[in-house]
Amino acid sequence: MQVFKAFMKVLRTRLSSVLPYIIVFLIISVMMSTMGGADEKFTATEMTVCIFDEDDTPESRALAELIAKDNELVELENDDDVILDSLYYTSVDMVLTISKGYSERLAAGETEGLLTTKHIHDSFAVAYMDQLLSEYVVTVDSYMAAGQDLSEAIASTERTLSQETEVTVVSEETMSNSEYFSNYFRYLPYIIISVMLNGLCPVLMVMARKDLRYRTNCSSIRLSSVSGQTFLASAAFVGAVWLIFMVAGVILNGGLFSGRAWLAVLNSLIFSLVAAFTAILVSSFDVSDNVVSLITQIIGLGMSFLCGIFVPMEMLSSGVLTAARFLPAYWYVRANNMISGVEAFSGRDVMLFMGIELAFALALAVITLLIRRMKYNRAESVTA
Amino acid sequence: MENTVVKIDGLVKRYGDLIALDHFSLEIKEGEVFGLLGPNGSGKTTTINCLLSLLSFDKGDIQIFGKEMAPTSYDIKKDIGVIMQNVAVFDELTVYENIDYFCGLYITDKAERKKCVDEAIRFVGLDDFLKFKPKKLSGGLLRRLNIACGIAHKPKLIILDEPTVAVDPQSRNKILEGIQELNAKGATVIYTSHYMEEVEQICTRIAIMDKGKKIAEGTKDQLKRMIKNTETITVEVLGLPEEIVPQVSELPHVYDCRYDGSRLTVCCSGGKHNLIRVLDVLQKNDLSFGRVYTELPTLNDVFLEITGKALRDKED
Ligand SMILES: Nc1ncnc2c1ncn2[C@@H]1O[C@H](COP(=O)(O)OP(=O)(O)OP(=O)(O)O)[C@@H](O)[C@H]1O
Ligand SMILES: [Mg+2]
């Protein structure tokens, strides 16, 4: 295990440039977790909603009133351009159209296609409102199925939903706890990629130094053994870094992860792989230490700003977000947003996003192989 | 001089358009200290790298210990020790750790390795620097570390590629003595250099190469016999009359005579009593002279005569 041992010894000399990232991140996380609990209180997410009531019956007006209780209603000209502009410039968050025949169809027990909503920017509030509306219709329907007439059913539903809102408030409060927690996972990719680029990358560059590679190739150690030990050592480093963050996460969380948080754990492991392969790719270029640290900054900060790590995605322009799709961190953040409830959760989408991250890792590995092959062929070395 | 250790046959190596090695052949017997002498860029390192299968080559055949050499010839490689021209050590590891690392590429048994590493350290005299990082070592000590890393596993064939570049004379002598000691213990040595004095001092046989070609090969005496120069006589004399130079040139065995205003240089080829005859001419003309010295031919003269240029630049 000579190569493995040498790898670790070289790594030890690089720890000084890696530990600050880890320590500062953990300190900030601790600070956020101790302050977070006291300060964060639930504030009802108020939206600006424009309602076009095409039905204009007591029933449809009852629904509009219910919405008006917790949200601000605005009037808009019923024109597609105006609506789109308003949505785009967020002077209105959501446009709700109550279809003609709403009350009749509701009375007939229909629940589909009664209400249409339009929105551009995804947010938790929008998702919540969508859910509330469909719940409203379904609840009215079930009260009628239980024998109440339409106006009774609407009154009961309003009562039920306002009770549920209180329940929601409670669960909202635990959400804010997990919101802190989602912050932990949100900033994690920046730290992981910084640690990989500052820690793993320089070590790999030393191990691949041409004179050392030549010298090692002269010896009787098998090439497969050299690669195997290098791989093992890299994997140990990546695993250890990830484990440190997970253990820290458990400690800060005040207990083992539960439920969807495990998905966040998986997501961070997958991103660690992406980060490791990024570091391996960068290490394949013959560049000086200074250039590497420049590349490191560009990749670390660039990804973090573009992909919603430092700035929430809601605040990024659609152009930036489109570009960010070509970066793996974007998919990490999307998955993390769903897991932590910033976006409406969809298990399939979360899996898809993680799959895309894995595809990035694979692509990086392939590019690395091609570059190394080209490089060693150019050096006309047969033992590369 | 029994077994052939290294056999290179018709080696051709191109870097694009540049022909670095042009049908280069070589045979090295067990127990030799073989010198590969050539100016910068003549292809010494390329030869070594091809020999070690570090580089692919276009044509030719290489055998070591009687077996075909290939990148995967681990059984051959285990008996070779390599000291690269560029010091190849980890800057991040200490002197001890470096030697242990490279020795460990060959010897996996811990106790045996420790013995070998300790021996190598004593051999190159780095005992006081075990905990030093290479960056903290002087040029000479660094070269010694490089050597220790190459020989710790007790190889049968030791290849040294210009191991004394940028080393002070004292360290250089220690290194040369060390190489002879390793040879005395049974190792076959290949030594490349562009310092002819070194090669003359330690090598039993020498190949001179230029522009990828072998231009001469043999023991140093054989090489010197190949050229017509056998003796160069220099006399310090001021105000030499013009007619003297032709007179000296006419002496038997003299093939070249020059005067530069303060020194008369006479090149002779064979014969005896050349010095006496030259001084005789001066005396007869009643000329007084200062220092007189004669030099036997050096490998530089050999190189000069074969290629028409000096082996290395004066400032080297
Ligand atoms: N990787 C390479 N690509 C292209 N040309 C090369 C390469 N390596 C060496 N050469 C060329 O091949 C020739 C022989 O080089 P080599 O390094 O073998 O010479 P050398 O005798 O070891 O010289 P030195 O005394 O400077 O070490 C030189 O002209 C050199 O420029
Ligand atoms: Mg060389």
XYZ file of C-alpha atoms in Angstrom, chain A residues 8-299:
292
model
C -2.366 10.155 2.438
C 0.921 11.785 3.401
C 0.651 14.235 0.526
C -2.966 14.835 1.471
C -1.902 15.650 5.025
C 0.181 18.530 3.723
C -2.876 19.892 1.903
C -5.252 19.743 4.872
C -4.370 23.278 5.914
C -6.087 24.589 2.811
C -9.140 22.386 3.302
C -9.850 22.525 7.028
C -10.768 26.228 7.077
C -13.669 25.528 4.709
C -14.963 22.717 6.870
C -14.500 24.526 10.167
C -15.989 27.838 9.070
C -18.951 26.048 7.547
C -19.594 24.061 10.699
C -19.278 27.141 12.911
C -21.755 29.043 10.771
C -24.101 26.062 10.797
C -23.956 25.894 14.582
C -24.647 29.609 14.833
C -27.601 29.339 12.482
C -29.043 26.397 14.343
C -28.846 28.053 17.757
C -30.301 31.341 16.545
C -32.804 29.834 14.155
C -35.133 28.195 16.673
C -35.963 31.339 18.620
C -36.278 33.825 15.809
C -38.167 31.984 13.159
C -41.876 32.274 13.589
C -44.518 31.289 11.139
C -45.791 34.173 9.093
C -48.719 33.444 6.835
C -47.439 33.527 3.295
C -49.602 36.171 1.751
C -49.923 36.243 -1.992
C -51.370 38.674 -4.436
C -54.082 36.852 -6.316
C -56.266 38.020 -9.158
C -59.609 36.225 -9.450
C -61.707 36.179 -12.593
C -65.100 35.002 -11.426
C -66.823 33.908 -14.631
C -69.525 32.108 -12.669
C -70.472 34.983 -10.376
C -72.790 32.974 -8.087
C -72.975 33.023 -4.263
C -70.865 29.871 -4.265
C -68.097 31.294 -6.411
C -68.114 34.514 -4.391
C -67.801 32.453 -1.194
C -64.628 30.912 -2.563
C -63.233 34.326 -3.536
C -63.947 35.625 -0.057
C -62.218 32.674 1.520
C -59.118 33.373 -0.551
C -59.316 37.088 0.218
C -59.088 36.306 3.944
C -55.421 35.349 3.797
C -54.343 36.982 0.565
C -54.442 40.281 -1.206
C -56.828 40.432 -4.127
C -56.041 42.608 -7.101
C -57.981 43.472 -10.233
C -56.523 42.919 -13.670
C -57.728 43.485 -17.172
C -58.713 40.095 -18.564
C -56.135 40.106 -21.309
C -53.477 37.442 -21.776
C -50.651 39.930 -22.301
C -51.576 41.936 -19.263
C -51.886 38.773 -17.190
C -48.549 37.392 -18.333
C -46.792 40.707 -17.737
C -48.223 40.975 -14.267
C -47.224 37.423 -13.443
C -43.787 37.942 -14.911
C -43.116 41.138 -13.004
C -44.696 39.538 -9.929
C -47.207 42.331 -9.408
C -49.475 39.318 -9.068
C -48.398 35.850 -7.898
C -51.303 33.843 -9.179
C -54.328 34.231 -11.402
C -57.388 32.137 -10.580
C -60.264 31.684 -12.991
C -63.504 30.273 -11.606
C -65.113 28.698 -14.656
C -68.625 29.423 -15.799
C -70.994 26.822 -14.324
C -68.806 26.372 -11.267
C -71.647 26.183 -8.773
C -73.820 23.963 -10.949
C -71.044 21.525 -11.606
C -69.943 21.588 -7.985
C -73.531 20.811 -6.994
C -73.515 17.945 -9.498
C -70.515 16.486 -7.675
C -67.851 17.352 -10.226
C -64.397 18.163 -8.885
C -62.281 18.459 -12.025
C -61.784 21.510 -14.244
C -63.764 23.898 -12.083
C -60.848 26.160 -11.311
C -57.878 27.174 -13.436
C -54.786 28.762 -11.995
C -51.906 30.496 -13.724
C -48.530 31.276 -12.277
C -44.985 31.676 -13.560
C -42.716 31.526 -10.568
C -42.797 28.332 -8.550
C -42.896 28.827 -4.850
C -44.084 27.037 -1.812
C -46.986 29.473 -1.482
C -48.214 28.807 -5.005
C -47.970 25.074 -4.526
C -49.796 25.418 -1.257
C -52.581 27.449 -2.842
C -53.000 24.910 -5.634
C -53.286 22.189 -3.079
C -55.746 24.227 -1.006
C -58.018 24.797 -3.984
C -58.252 21.170 -4.956
C -58.750 20.245 -1.344
C -61.570 22.802 -1.125
C -63.432 21.315 -4.047
C -62.933 17.751 -2.860
C -64.042 18.612 0.660
C -67.226 20.314 -0.561
C -67.882 17.247 -2.634
C -67.445 14.878 0.262
C -69.738 16.947 2.546
C -72.386 16.793 -0.164
C -71.858 13.105 -0.530
C -72.489 12.931 3.221
C -75.924 14.474 2.561
C -75.448 18.219 3.006
C -76.694 20.656 0.396
C -74.308 22.917 -1.463
C -74.408 25.967 0.822
C -74.142 23.786 3.949
C -71.280 21.887 2.427
C -69.467 25.137 1.606
C -69.906 26.415 5.156
C -68.634 23.111 6.617
C -65.704 23.112 4.262
C -64.732 26.627 5.294
C -64.815 25.540 8.903
C -62.788 22.410 8.239
C -60.201 24.204 6.178
C -59.706 26.984 8.694
C -59.160 24.313 11.340
C -56.722 22.657 9.020
C -55.014 25.940 8.513
C -54.293 25.934 12.189
C -52.884 22.454 11.833
C -50.881 23.769 8.931
C -49.537 26.520 11.136
C -48.192 23.946 13.546
C -46.630 21.868 10.839
C -45.357 25.091 9.301
C -43.389 25.639 12.493
C -41.648 22.298 12.238
C -41.056 23.186 8.604
C -39.111 26.227 9.691
C -36.886 23.933 11.686
C -36.353 21.827 8.631
C -35.917 25.048 6.698
C -32.807 25.685 8.749
C -31.926 22.122 7.992
C -32.504 22.633 4.305
C -30.082 25.549 4.533
C -27.444 23.180 5.843
C -27.864 20.991 2.797
C -28.252 23.983 0.510
C -24.787 25.391 1.280
C -23.191 21.973 1.446
C -22.337 21.668 -2.278
C -20.233 24.827 -2.179
C -18.233 23.455 0.704
C -17.934 19.988 -0.767
C -16.734 21.209 -4.133
C -14.291 23.607 -2.484
C -12.898 20.837 -0.321
C -12.554 18.485 -3.290
C -10.884 21.059 -5.514
C -8.538 22.294 -2.789
C -7.846 18.920 -1.233
C -8.221 16.110 -3.731
C -7.163 17.921 -6.882
C -3.638 18.991 -5.795
C -2.908 15.564 -4.336
C -3.900 13.862 -7.569
C -1.703 16.299 -9.454
C 1.277 15.368 -7.296
C 0.594 11.660 -7.761
C 0.432 12.200 -11.526
C 3.560 14.362 -11.732
C 5.387 13.180 -14.837
C 8.733 12.519 -13.181
C 7.125 10.597 -10.318
C 4.913 8.677 -12.719
C 7.932 7.728 -14.799
C 9.862 6.760 -11.721
C 6.989 4.651 -10.406
C 6.549 3.046 -13.821
C 10.197 1.963 -13.741
C 9.546 -0.086 -10.645
C 8.089 -3.533 -10.324
C 4.746 -2.348 -8.963
C 1.868 -3.109 -11.289
C 0.146 -0.230 -12.979
C -3.245 -1.581 -11.945
C -2.069 -1.568 -8.361
C -1.008 2.075 -8.629
C -4.363 3.097 -10.093
C -6.250 0.930 -7.641
C -4.512 2.386 -4.612
C -4.944 5.931 -5.912
C -8.634 5.268 -6.458
C -9.023 3.740 -3.030
C -7.289 6.659 -1.353
C -9.419 9.180 -3.271
C -12.587 7.302 -2.365
C -11.530 7.221 1.285
C -11.034 10.981 1.238
C -14.351 11.699 -0.459
C -16.153 9.315 1.889
C -14.522 10.808 4.970
C -15.402 14.367 3.996
C -18.989 13.422 3.292
C -19.237 11.476 6.520
C -17.945 14.419 8.544
C -20.740 16.582 7.156
C -23.380 13.942 7.758
C -22.274 13.374 11.338
C -22.192 17.128 11.879
C -25.657 17.286 10.336
C -26.979 14.654 12.745
C -25.475 16.495 15.698
C -26.872 19.857 14.608
C -30.203 18.260 13.810
C -30.320 16.974 17.357
C -31.058 13.432 16.234
C -30.865 11.004 13.392
C -32.369 12.101 10.083
C -35.911 11.014 9.411
C -38.222 10.712 6.453
C -37.314 12.781 3.437
C -34.115 14.020 5.065
C -32.586 10.710 4.015
C -33.128 11.804 0.439
C -31.129 14.932 1.194
C -28.395 12.701 2.580
C -28.393 10.627 -0.592
C -28.438 13.786 -2.696
C -25.351 15.124 -0.914
C -23.526 11.812 -1.402
C -24.245 11.922 -5.107
C -23.068 15.502 -5.305
C -19.873 14.545 -3.475
C -19.210 12.144 -6.336
C -19.807 14.894 -8.879
C -17.432 17.178 -6.971
C -14.785 14.456 -6.763
C -14.935 13.832 -10.502
C -14.720 17.568 -11.120
C -11.533 17.621 -9.044
C -10.165 14.625 -10.939
C -10.875 16.340 -14.248
C -9.175 19.573 -13.188
C -6.169 17.585 -11.980
C -5.745 16.137 -15.474
C -4.698 19.463 -16.940
C -1.056 20.442 -16.785
C -1.482 23.715 -14.998
C 0.277 25.443 -12.152
C -0.961 25.559 -8.570
C -2.048 29.158 -9.018
C -4.190 28.349 -12.008
C -5.754 25.474 -10.120
C -6.752 27.707 -7.242
C -8.164 30.198 -9.740
C -10.188 27.451 -11.435
C -11.283 26.313 -7.989
C -12.634 29.744 -7.128
C -14.391 30.082 -10.453
C -16.062 26.698 -10.239
